[in-house]
Amino acid sequence: MIITDIWFGILAIFMIMTIIHTDTDLECGKFCKCLSRRFKRAICHGSYIPTLPVSVSEVELRNSNRTDIGRFALVNLTSHRVTEFVLSGNSICHINQEAFVNLTWLSVLTVNNETSLSVDRLKKALTKLSLNYTRKLRFTNNNWTYLPNDMFEPFINTKIKAVFLTGNQFSYINGSSFKFLTLLEKLVLENNKLIQIHFWEMPRLKNLRLNGNRLAKVPNFCNFENSLFPRLESLSLSDNNIGNIDKTSFLCLPALKFLKMMGISIVELKNNIFSGLTKLKDVSLGKISTLKRIEDFAFNNTSLKRIFMNNCKFRFDRIERFNPVTIFKFCPNVNYVNLGLNHMPKIPNILHVMFKPLDNLESLLLHSTGILDLPRNLLSNFRKLRDLNLQDNKLHFTFDHSIGIFGNITSLKSLDLSSNLISIINKTLLSSRLLNSLEQINFGFNPFSCTCDQKWLLEWIKQTKVKIVGYPKNYKCRYPNELAGQYLNSYTPTDDICKPWNQLYTIAIVLPLFGVSTLVIIIFIWICQNNIKNSVYLLRVVYNHIQGHVVFNESLNYEFHAFVVYCDADREWVHNVFLKRIESEEGIKLCIHQRDFDIGKNITGNIDKYIEKSWKVVVVMSNDFAKSEWCQWEVDVVQERRRRQGKDAFLLIMLKTIDSKHMTSPLRTLLESTPHVRYQTGVGEDLFWRAAAKSLQKPLGLPPVAVL
Ligand SMILES: *[C@@H]1O[C@H](CO)[C@@H](O)[C@H](O)[C@H]1NC(C)=O
Ligand SMILES: *[C@@H]1O[C@H](CO)[C@@H](O)[C@H](O)[C@H]1NC(C)=O
Ligand SMILES: *[C@@H]1O[C@H](CO)[C@@H](O)[C@H](O)[C@H]1NC(C)=O
Ligand SMILES: *[C@@H]1O[C@H](CO)[C@@H](O)[C@H](O)[C@H]1NC(C)=O
């Protein structure tokens, strides 16, 4: 049962298709062709109009060689309900006055491209036209040079709504010709040679089209204070020679909504041109290549919704030509702006300032405007933006700043980034918030980089519902060279090649490594600091030695090689370690107070005496040393020697590091002015002893200089 139903269905569809097919090509006799469904329209090109199927209601006589339409030429149409009759491209020069009498149902009459037919001859035939149903008259491309004042007199009190007089040669029109057409709503006078028009009142006129004429200024629409066109909604003045418009140009058009002025020759858009048009919605100012300046308040109009200013090649990149702050400040209801094919500002911030006042923007078209970079915050106040066209610019979107551009916008439905210089598209550019709202995106014709960076995009394309315009045809690799020209969709980076390497991993590895090695270095330096310092000390001693002081044994003039200053607490080390090493191994004779001082003499006297008898002074320092007042006194004494003989007369040994709290100012002075070695056991002990011995053997430097 169900299956037979389906079969019947398929059969029915097949039959209908067959009928439609035969319909469109059916011959209506030898000279005619019937078009459209149910044989409604017959196009005839022979020397007569034959009897036609009853269904025919629209008849065209086209491109025949007929020169005349006689009294009975249309007799075969008498039985038809002809609603539309067309004469087009014949060579008609005569029409019998009675020729149209039988077309009693006629709604649309067209006389097109009948250049041999004079307007007066046609006018006569019109007088006998039955006018009950006539709504539309098209007298186009007939080379007429004038319009008789009484052309439409027969149509008085008829319901003619539209008159087309496109493509004739009129240079002047007197609007009184139309005064009989009291219900006229649409008047088209395009592509004539009109220099002047003198309008008459047309109370019902809604649409006036004057494109493609030679008007040098906007016609007058006022009858004193009153409007000639109180209901005019749409006015087209495109492609005229209009060289100037100002705020008086559009007076008396209280209902105007659509104003088209493409390709006119103005140089300046002056202040408040549109501000009197309180119903204005669209203004088209495209293709005005003469435009050089836009005054601050040119777009002052609160009803305005759409601005078309594409293809003016206007220099928005020249700040002296317009004011980016005010240009859109006084048209807050604009929701559509087309500025394609102009020169947009090179400085992103100016772009931002310019569009900032347009809170209600839904469509922004900036194709082919030389934009290099978008301001981070461009889209931040466009809460309603649905359509953004940035085709054919020079955008390249670097990784970091893409976030700020599309980041927060959730209203966008259509985004065109095609023909730019974008090579990588990633998650930051197309954030998930953006993708949630987006319906279509076009980013074809960009120089794509077919590298692992593109992996996100390729995976996104596979699973997205967003329509990707022109994919895969318009998406080709540019980099790397060996893949140039290959389609993006044939580039399939595998996981092996493109292990997603997270920056965090790098950080996670590098940071601890860095920490550990720093720690090792610190520990190493800490352990070896004494050795390092001692090495430096030794180097300096050796270096100065080589520097050419004459080596002769000054120490021979002294009883002792060196006087040792130390505190009691360090006695054991001095006696057991230092003495042993220096005296027995290096053969240097030291003066130690406990051993060498004269017994019974006072100690200060002893010190003075033995220091004088010693060539050099050794100071053994430690915390105990710093704490001992006695030793401090000794430091003062040896300072004196320091001043006289310079630092080479000293060997300072830091036996144990002195804490800062025990450091005294004389000690600090001594340490700052004189290098010291640090005692070291284990690794570096040899170094210490070598440094100490070398220092003791080193001749005194230049004659004493006063240091401190
Ligand atoms: C009317 O149609 C018939 C047949 O189609 C044709 O012979 C005749 O010439 C036509 N009459 C006119 C006036 O064209
Ligand atoms: C019109 O006349 C020309 C020559 O005069 C001829 O070549 C052409 O075929 C004719 N066209 C029709 C539709 O009869
Ligand atoms: C804008 O137009 C209105 C209405 O015509 C006018 O009152 C206002 O002064 C104009 N604003 C500027 C800044 O010219
Ligand atoms: C995006 O939204 C966040 C919070 O909603 C806000 O802090 C941030 O400034 C917004 N960014 C832009 C570019 O508007």
PDB file of N, CA, C and O in Angstrom, residues 182-238:
ATOM      1  N   THR A 182      -2.412  61.878 -11.031  1.00  0.00           N
ATOM      2  CA  THR A 182      -2.518  62.316  -9.634  1.00  0.00           C
ATOM      3  C   THR A 182      -2.195  61.209  -8.633  1.00  0.00           C
ATOM      4  O   THR A 182      -1.932  61.483  -7.476  1.00  0.00           O
ATOM      5  N   LEU A 183      -2.249  59.953  -9.092  1.00  0.00           N
ATOM      6  CA  LEU A 183      -1.951  58.858  -8.159  1.00  0.00           C
ATOM      7  C   LEU A 183      -0.548  58.284  -8.370  1.00  0.00           C
ATOM      8  O   LEU A 183      -0.207  57.245  -7.815  1.00  0.00           O
ATOM      9  N   LEU A 184       0.234  58.970  -9.187  1.00  0.00           N
ATOM     10  CA  LEU A 184       1.555  58.450  -9.522  1.00  0.00           C
ATOM     11  C   LEU A 184       2.427  58.283  -8.271  1.00  0.00           C
ATOM     12  O   LEU A 184       2.540  59.169  -7.445  1.00  0.00           O
ATOM     13  N   GLU A 185       3.021  57.088  -8.160  1.00  0.00           N
ATOM     14  CA  GLU A 185       3.895  56.801  -7.020  1.00  0.00           C
ATOM     15  C   GLU A 185       5.356  56.664  -7.409  1.00  0.00           C
ATOM     16  O   GLU A 185       6.235  56.840  -6.581  1.00  0.00           O
ATOM     17  N   LYS A 186       5.565  56.303  -8.663  1.00  0.00           N
ATOM     18  CA  LYS A 186       6.950  56.066  -9.058  1.00  0.00           C
ATOM     19  C   LYS A 186       7.225  56.737 -10.399  1.00  0.00           C
ATOM     20  O   LYS A 186       6.502  56.502 -11.369  1.00  0.00           O
ATOM     21  N   LEU A 187       8.255  57.530 -10.461  1.00  0.00           N
ATOM     22  CA  LEU A 187       8.625  58.186 -11.705  1.00  0.00           C
ATOM     23  C   LEU A 187      10.110  57.953 -11.957  1.00  0.00           C
ATOM     24  O   LEU A 187      10.952  58.303 -11.130  1.00  0.00           O
ATOM     25  N   VAL A 188      10.379  57.333 -13.120  1.00  0.00           N
ATOM     26  CA  VAL A 188      11.764  56.991 -13.421  1.00  0.00           C
ATOM     27  C   VAL A 188      12.214  57.751 -14.664  1.00  0.00           C
ATOM     28  O   VAL A 188      11.646  57.583 -15.741  1.00  0.00           O
ATOM     29  N   LEU A 189      13.179  58.588 -14.485  1.00  0.00           N
ATOM     30  CA  LEU A 189      13.690  59.402 -15.596  1.00  0.00           C
ATOM     31  C   LEU A 189      15.190  59.141 -15.785  1.00  0.00           C
ATOM     32  O   LEU A 189      15.943  60.028 -16.159  1.00  0.00           O
ATOM     33  N   GLU A 190      15.598  57.920 -15.510  1.00  0.00           N
ATOM     34  CA  GLU A 190      17.021  57.589 -15.546  1.00  0.00           C
ATOM     35  C   GLU A 190      17.592  57.627 -16.954  1.00  0.00           C
ATOM     36  O   GLU A 190      16.892  57.387 -17.940  1.00  0.00           O
ATOM     37  N   ASN A 191      18.889  57.871 -17.004  1.00  0.00           N
ATOM     38  CA  ASN A 191      19.660  57.778 -18.248  1.00  0.00           C
ATOM     39  C   ASN A 191      19.083  58.602 -19.390  1.00  0.00           C
ATOM     40  O   ASN A 191      18.928  58.122 -20.514  1.00  0.00           O
ATOM     41  N   ASN A 192      18.738  59.830 -19.091  1.00  0.00           N
ATOM     42  CA  ASN A 192      18.434  60.796 -20.135  1.00  0.00           C
ATOM     43  C   ASN A 192      19.572  61.799 -20.160  1.00  0.00           C
ATOM     44  O   ASN A 192      20.677  61.489 -19.717  1.00  0.00           O
ATOM     45  N   LYS A 193      19.276  63.000 -20.664  1.00  0.00           N
ATOM     46  CA  LYS A 193      20.330  64.018 -20.658  1.00  0.00           C
ATOM     47  C   LYS A 193      19.849  65.247 -19.904  1.00  0.00           C
ATOM     48  O   LYS A 193      20.164  66.383 -20.272  1.00  0.00           O
ATOM     49  N   LEU A 194      19.078  64.981 -18.880  1.00  0.00           N
ATOM     50  CA  LEU A 194      18.431  66.082 -18.165  1.00  0.00           C
ATOM     51  C   LEU A 194      19.437  67.054 -17.566  1.00  0.00           C
ATOM     52  O   LEU A 194      20.351  66.656 -16.845  1.00  0.00           O
ATOM     53  N   ILE A 195      19.239  68.304 -17.892  1.00  0.00           N
ATOM     54  CA  ILE A 195      20.034  69.363 -17.286  1.00  0.00           C
ATOM     55  C   ILE A 195      19.176  70.081 -16.258  1.00  0.00           C
ATOM     56  O   ILE A 195      19.649  70.538 -15.229  1.00  0.00           O
ATOM     57  N   GLN A 196      17.898  70.107 -16.551  1.00  0.00           N
ATOM     58  CA  GLN A 196      16.993  70.851 -15.698  1.00  0.00           C
ATOM     59  C   GLN A 196      15.648  70.145 -15.584  1.00  0.00           C
ATOM     60  O   GLN A 196      15.173  69.539 -16.549  1.00  0.00           O
ATOM     61  N   ILE A 197      15.064  70.247 -14.435  1.00  0.00           N
ATOM     62  CA  ILE A 197      13.707  69.729 -14.244  1.00  0.00           C
ATOM     63  C   ILE A 197      12.930  70.778 -13.472  1.00  0.00           C
ATOM     64  O   ILE A 197      13.444  71.361 -12.513  1.00  0.00           O
ATOM     65  N   HIS A 198      11.745  70.973 -13.913  1.00  0.00           N
ATOM     66  CA  HIS A 198      10.893  71.898 -13.199  1.00  0.00           C
ATOM     67  C   HIS A 198       9.710  71.096 -12.687  1.00  0.00           C
ATOM     68  O   HIS A 198       8.832  70.703 -13.446  1.00  0.00           O
ATOM     69  N   PHE A 199       9.740  70.820 -11.382  1.00  0.00           N
ATOM     70  CA  PHE A 199       8.733  69.882 -10.870  1.00  0.00           C
ATOM     71  C   PHE A 199       7.402  70.555 -10.581  1.00  0.00           C
ATOM     72  O   PHE A 199       7.319  71.759 -10.348  1.00  0.00           O
ATOM     73  N   TRP A 200       6.400  69.734 -10.626  1.00  0.00           N
ATOM     74  CA  TRP A 200       5.033  70.106 -10.317  1.00  0.00           C
ATOM     75  C   TRP A 200       4.646  69.294  -9.095  1.00  0.00           C
ATOM     76  O   TRP A 200       5.316  68.322  -8.779  1.00  0.00           O
ATOM     77  N   GLU A 201       3.619  69.666  -8.445  1.00  0.00           N
ATOM     78  CA  GLU A 201       3.257  68.932  -7.243  1.00  0.00           C
ATOM     79  C   GLU A 201       2.844  67.486  -7.560  1.00  0.00           C
ATOM     80  O   GLU A 201       2.069  67.245  -8.479  1.00  0.00           O
ATOM     81  N   MET A 202       3.388  66.549  -6.828  1.00  0.00           N
ATOM     82  CA  MET A 202       2.975  65.145  -6.985  1.00  0.00           C
ATOM     83  C   MET A 202       2.713  64.585  -5.599  1.00  0.00           C
ATOM     84  O   MET A 202       3.615  64.035  -4.956  1.00  0.00           O
ATOM     85  N   PRO A 203       1.484  64.693  -5.168  1.00  0.00           N
ATOM     86  CA  PRO A 203       1.173  64.401  -3.765  1.00  0.00           C
ATOM     87  C   PRO A 203       1.398  62.947  -3.366  1.00  0.00           C
ATOM     88  O   PRO A 203       1.626  62.652  -2.208  1.00  0.00           O
ATOM     89  N   ARG A 204       1.333  62.012  -4.358  1.00  0.00           N
ATOM     90  CA  ARG A 204       1.458  60.596  -3.990  1.00  0.00           C
ATOM     91  C   ARG A 204       2.832  60.018  -4.303  1.00  0.00           C
ATOM     92  O   ARG A 204       3.077  58.852  -4.020  1.00  0.00           O
ATOM     93  N   LEU A 205       3.664  60.805  -4.926  1.00  0.00           N
ATOM     94  CA  LEU A 205       4.933  60.247  -5.397  1.00  0.00           C
ATOM     95  C   LEU A 205       5.783  59.750  -4.233  1.00  0.00           C
ATOM     96  O   LEU A 205       6.027  60.445  -3.261  1.00  0.00           O
ATOM     97  N   LYS A 206       6.240  58.503  -4.368  1.00  0.00           N
ATOM     98  CA  LYS A 206       7.083  57.903  -3.329  1.00  0.00           C
ATOM     99  C   LYS A 206       8.509  57.700  -3.805  1.00  0.00           C
ATOM    100  O   LYS A 206       9.428  57.638  -3.005  1.00  0.00           O
ATOM    101  N   ASN A 207       8.645  57.492  -5.111  1.00  0.00           N
ATOM    102  CA  ASN A 207       9.942  57.073  -5.612  1.00  0.00           C
ATOM    103  C   ASN A 207      10.289  57.864  -6.865  1.00  0.00           C
ATOM    104  O   ASN A 207       9.582  57.795  -7.860  1.00  0.00           O
ATOM    105  N   LEU A 208      11.360  58.625  -6.795  1.00  0.00           N
ATOM    106  CA  LEU A 208      11.768  59.432  -7.934  1.00  0.00           C
ATOM    107  C   LEU A 208      13.197  59.078  -8.298  1.00  0.00           C
ATOM    108  O   LEU A 208      14.101  59.175  -7.466  1.00  0.00           O
ATOM    109  N   ARG A 209      13.367  58.634  -9.550  1.00  0.00           N
ATOM    110  CA  ARG A 209      14.716  58.191  -9.935  1.00  0.00           C
ATOM    111  C   ARG A 209      15.249  59.029 -11.087  1.00  0.00           C
ATOM    112  O   ARG A 209      14.697  59.026 -12.170  1.00  0.00           O
ATOM    113  N   LEU A 210      16.318  59.717 -10.799  1.00  0.00           N
ATOM    114  CA  LEU A 210      16.902  60.647 -11.770  1.00  0.00           C
ATOM    115  C   LEU A 210      18.345  60.284 -12.082  1.00  0.00           C
ATOM    116  O   LEU A 210      19.125  61.111 -12.537  1.00  0.00           O
ATOM    117  N   ASN A 211      18.709  59.043 -11.828  1.00  0.00           N
ATOM    118  CA  ASN A 211      20.096  58.607 -12.050  1.00  0.00           C
ATOM    119  C   ASN A 211      20.542  58.835 -13.489  1.00  0.00           C
ATOM    120  O   ASN A 211      19.738  58.779 -14.413  1.00  0.00           O
ATOM    121  N   GLY A 212      21.802  59.049 -13.677  1.00  0.00           N
ATOM    122  CA  GLY A 212      22.389  59.053 -15.012  1.00  0.00           C
ATOM    123  C   GLY A 212      21.934  60.201 -15.883  1.00  0.00           C
ATOM    124  O   GLY A 212      21.663  60.003 -17.073  1.00  0.00           O
ATOM    125  N   ASN A 213      21.814  61.370 -15.326  1.00  0.00           N
ATOM    126  CA  ASN A 213      21.496  62.542 -16.134  1.00  0.00           C
ATOM    127  C   ASN A 213      22.626  63.547 -16.028  1.00  0.00           C
ATOM    128  O   ASN A 213      23.739  63.201 -15.640  1.00  0.00           O
ATOM    129  N   ARG A 214      22.328  64.785 -16.372  1.00  0.00           N
ATOM    130  CA  ARG A 214      23.392  65.794 -16.356  1.00  0.00           C
ATOM    131  C   ARG A 214      23.065  66.942 -15.422  1.00  0.00           C
ATOM    132  O   ARG A 214      23.479  68.077 -15.655  1.00  0.00           O
ATOM    133  N   LEU A 215      22.318  66.628 -14.400  1.00  0.00           N
ATOM    134  CA  LEU A 215      21.940  67.682 -13.452  1.00  0.00           C
ATOM    135  C   LEU A 215      23.179  68.220 -12.748  1.00  0.00           C
ATOM    136  O   LEU A 215      24.010  67.455 -12.264  1.00  0.00           O
ATOM    137  N   ALA A 216      23.276  69.538 -12.685  1.00  0.00           N
ATOM    138  CA  ALA A 216      24.424  70.147 -12.029  1.00  0.00           C
ATOM    139  C   ALA A 216      24.123  70.447 -10.576  1.00  0.00           C
ATOM    140  O   ALA A 216      25.017  70.714  -9.786  1.00  0.00           O
ATOM    141  N   LYS A 217      22.840  70.445 -10.238  1.00  0.00           N
ATOM    142  CA  LYS A 217      22.500  70.607  -8.827  1.00  0.00           C
ATOM    143  C   LYS A 217      21.236  69.830  -8.479  1.00  0.00           C
ATOM    144  O   LYS A 217      20.525  69.358  -9.371  1.00  0.00           O
ATOM    145  N   VAL A 218      20.994  69.700  -7.221  1.00  0.00           N
ATOM    146  CA  VAL A 218      19.807  68.976  -6.774  1.00  0.00           C
ATOM    147  C   VAL A 218      18.585  69.823  -7.136  1.00  0.00           C
ATOM    148  O   VAL A 218      18.553  71.014  -6.845  1.00  0.00           O
ATOM    149  N   PRO A 219      17.567  69.226  -7.836  1.00  0.00           N
ATOM    150  CA  PRO A 219      16.382  70.016  -8.210  1.00  0.00           C
ATOM    151  C   PRO A 219      15.668  70.565  -6.977  1.00  0.00           C
ATOM    152  O   PRO A 219      15.850  70.077  -5.870  1.00  0.00           O
ATOM    153  N   ASN A 220      14.839  71.541  -7.216  1.00  0.00           N
ATOM    154  CA  ASN A 220      14.088  72.142  -6.119  1.00  0.00           C
ATOM    155  C   ASN A 220      12.816  71.333  -5.849  1.00  0.00           C
ATOM    156  O   ASN A 220      12.078  70.995  -6.770  1.00  0.00           O
ATOM    157  N   PHE A 221      12.598  71.020  -4.584  1.00  0.00           N
ATOM    158  CA  PHE A 221      11.403  70.239  -4.232  1.00  0.00           C
ATOM    159  C   PHE A 221      10.384  71.078  -3.476  1.00  0.00           C
ATOM    160  O   PHE A 221       9.437  70.547  -2.933  1.00  0.00           O
ATOM    161  N   CYS A 222      10.626  72.377  -3.406  1.00  0.00           N
ATOM    162  CA  CYS A 222       9.741  73.235  -2.615  1.00  0.00           C
ATOM    163  C   CYS A 222       8.844  74.067  -3.515  1.00  0.00           C
ATOM    164  O   CYS A 222       9.253  74.519  -4.582  1.00  0.00           O
ATOM    165  N   ASN A 223       7.619  74.260  -3.064  1.00  0.00           N
ATOM    166  CA  ASN A 223       6.727  75.235  -3.661  1.00  0.00           C
ATOM    167  C   ASN A 223       6.543  76.287  -2.579  1.00  0.00           C
ATOM    168  O   ASN A 223       5.712  76.128  -1.699  1.00  0.00           O
ATOM    169  N   PHE A 224       7.318  77.336  -2.651  1.00  0.00           N
ATOM    170  CA  PHE A 224       7.460  78.257  -1.519  1.00  0.00           C
ATOM    171  C   PHE A 224       7.853  77.440  -0.294  1.00  0.00           C
ATOM    172  O   PHE A 224       8.836  76.728  -0.331  1.00  0.00           O
ATOM    173  N   GLU A 225       7.053  77.485   0.766  1.00  0.00           N
ATOM    174  CA  GLU A 225       7.417  76.738   1.979  1.00  0.00           C
ATOM    175  C   GLU A 225       7.008  75.270   1.885  1.00  0.00           C
ATOM    176  O   GLU A 225       7.472  74.445   2.645  1.00  0.00           O
ATOM    177  N   ASN A 226       6.089  74.975   0.940  1.00  0.00           N
ATOM    178  CA  ASN A 226       5.494  73.644   0.945  1.00  0.00           C
ATOM    179  C   ASN A 226       6.272  72.652   0.095  1.00  0.00           C
ATOM    180  O   ASN A 226       7.010  73.026  -0.800  1.00  0.00           O
ATOM    181  N   SER A 227       6.016  71.404   0.383  1.00  0.00           N
ATOM    182  CA  SER A 227       6.699  70.359  -0.348  1.00  0.00           C
ATOM    183  C   SER A 227       5.912  69.984  -1.590  1.00  0.00           C
ATOM    184  O   SER A 227       4.690  69.843  -1.551  1.00  0.00           O
ATOM    185  N   LEU A 228       6.626  69.811  -2.683  1.00  0.00           N
ATOM    186  CA  LEU A 228       5.981  69.299  -3.891  1.00  0.00           C
ATOM    187  C   LEU A 228       5.768  67.799  -3.783  1.00  0.00           C
ATOM    188  O   LEU A 228       4.874  67.241  -4.392  1.00  0.00           O
ATOM    189  N   PHE A 229       6.632  67.157  -2.997  1.00  0.00           N
ATOM    190  CA  PHE A 229       6.577  65.693  -2.864  1.00  0.00           C
ATOM    191  C   PHE A 229       6.443  65.305  -1.388  1.00  0.00           C
ATOM    192  O   PHE A 229       7.375  64.736  -0.810  1.00  0.00           O
ATOM    193  N   PRO A 230       5.315  65.574  -0.803  1.00  0.00           N
ATOM    194  CA  PRO A 230       5.200  65.337   0.644  1.00  0.00           C
ATOM    195  C   PRO A 230       5.366  63.873   1.034  1.00  0.00           C
ATOM    196  O   PRO A 230       5.626  63.566   2.193  1.00  0.00           O
ATOM    197  N   ARG A 231       5.189  62.945   0.067  1.00  0.00           N
ATOM    198  CA  ARG A 231       5.309  61.524   0.426  1.00  0.00           C
ATOM    199  C   ARG A 231       6.540  60.864  -0.168  1.00  0.00           C
ATOM    200  O   ARG A 231       6.664  59.638  -0.111  1.00  0.00           O
ATOM    201  N   LEU A 232       7.416  61.651  -0.750  1.00  0.00           N
ATOM    202  CA  LEU A 232       8.567  61.039  -1.403  1.00  0.00           C
ATOM    203  C   LEU A 232       9.453  60.328  -0.381  1.00  0.00           C
ATOM    204  O   LEU A 232       9.921  60.913   0.578  1.00  0.00           O
ATOM    205  N   GLU A 233       9.663  59.028  -0.634  1.00  0.00           N
ATOM    206  CA  GLU A 233      10.475  58.230   0.288  1.00  0.00           C
ATOM    207  C   GLU A 233      11.853  57.917  -0.270  1.00  0.00           C
ATOM    208  O   GLU A 233      12.791  57.719   0.478  1.00  0.00           O
ATOM    209  N   SER A 234      11.906  57.832  -1.600  1.00  0.00           N
ATOM    210  CA  SER A 234      13.163  57.393  -2.185  1.00  0.00           C
ATOM    211  C   SER A 234      13.556  58.315  -3.333  1.00  0.00           C
ATOM    212  O   SER A 234      12.769  58.532  -4.248  1.00  0.00           O
ATOM    213  N   LEU A 235      14.746  58.854  -3.236  1.00  0.00           N
ATOM    214  CA  LEU A 235      15.215  59.774  -4.268  1.00  0.00           C
ATOM    215  C   LEU A 235      16.585  59.316  -4.744  1.00  0.00           C
ATOM    216  O   LEU A 235      17.501  59.136  -3.944  1.00  0.00           O
ATOM    217  N   SER A 236      16.690  59.104  -6.080  1.00  0.00           N
ATOM    218  CA  SER A 236      17.991  58.689  -6.624  1.00  0.00           C
ATOM    219  C   SER A 236      18.528  59.770  -7.534  1.00  0.00           C
ATOM    220  O   SER A 236      17.877  60.156  -8.499  1.00  0.00           O
ATOM    221  N   LEU A 237      19.696  60.219  -7.208  1.00  0.00           N
ATOM    222  CA  LEU A 237      20.337  61.278  -7.990  1.00  0.00           C
ATOM    223  C   LEU A 237      21.720  60.836  -8.457  1.00  0.00           C
ATOM    224  O   LEU A 237      22.550  61.660  -8.818  1.00  0.00           O
ATOM    225  N   SER A 238      21.959  59.538  -8.411  1.00  0.00           N
ATOM    226  CA  SER A 238      23.299  59.041  -8.723  1.00  0.00           C
ATOM    227  C   SER A 238      23.720  59.397 -10.143  1.00  0.00           C
ATOM    228  O   SER A 238      22.878  59.581 -11.021  1.00  0.00           O
TER     229      SER A 238
END
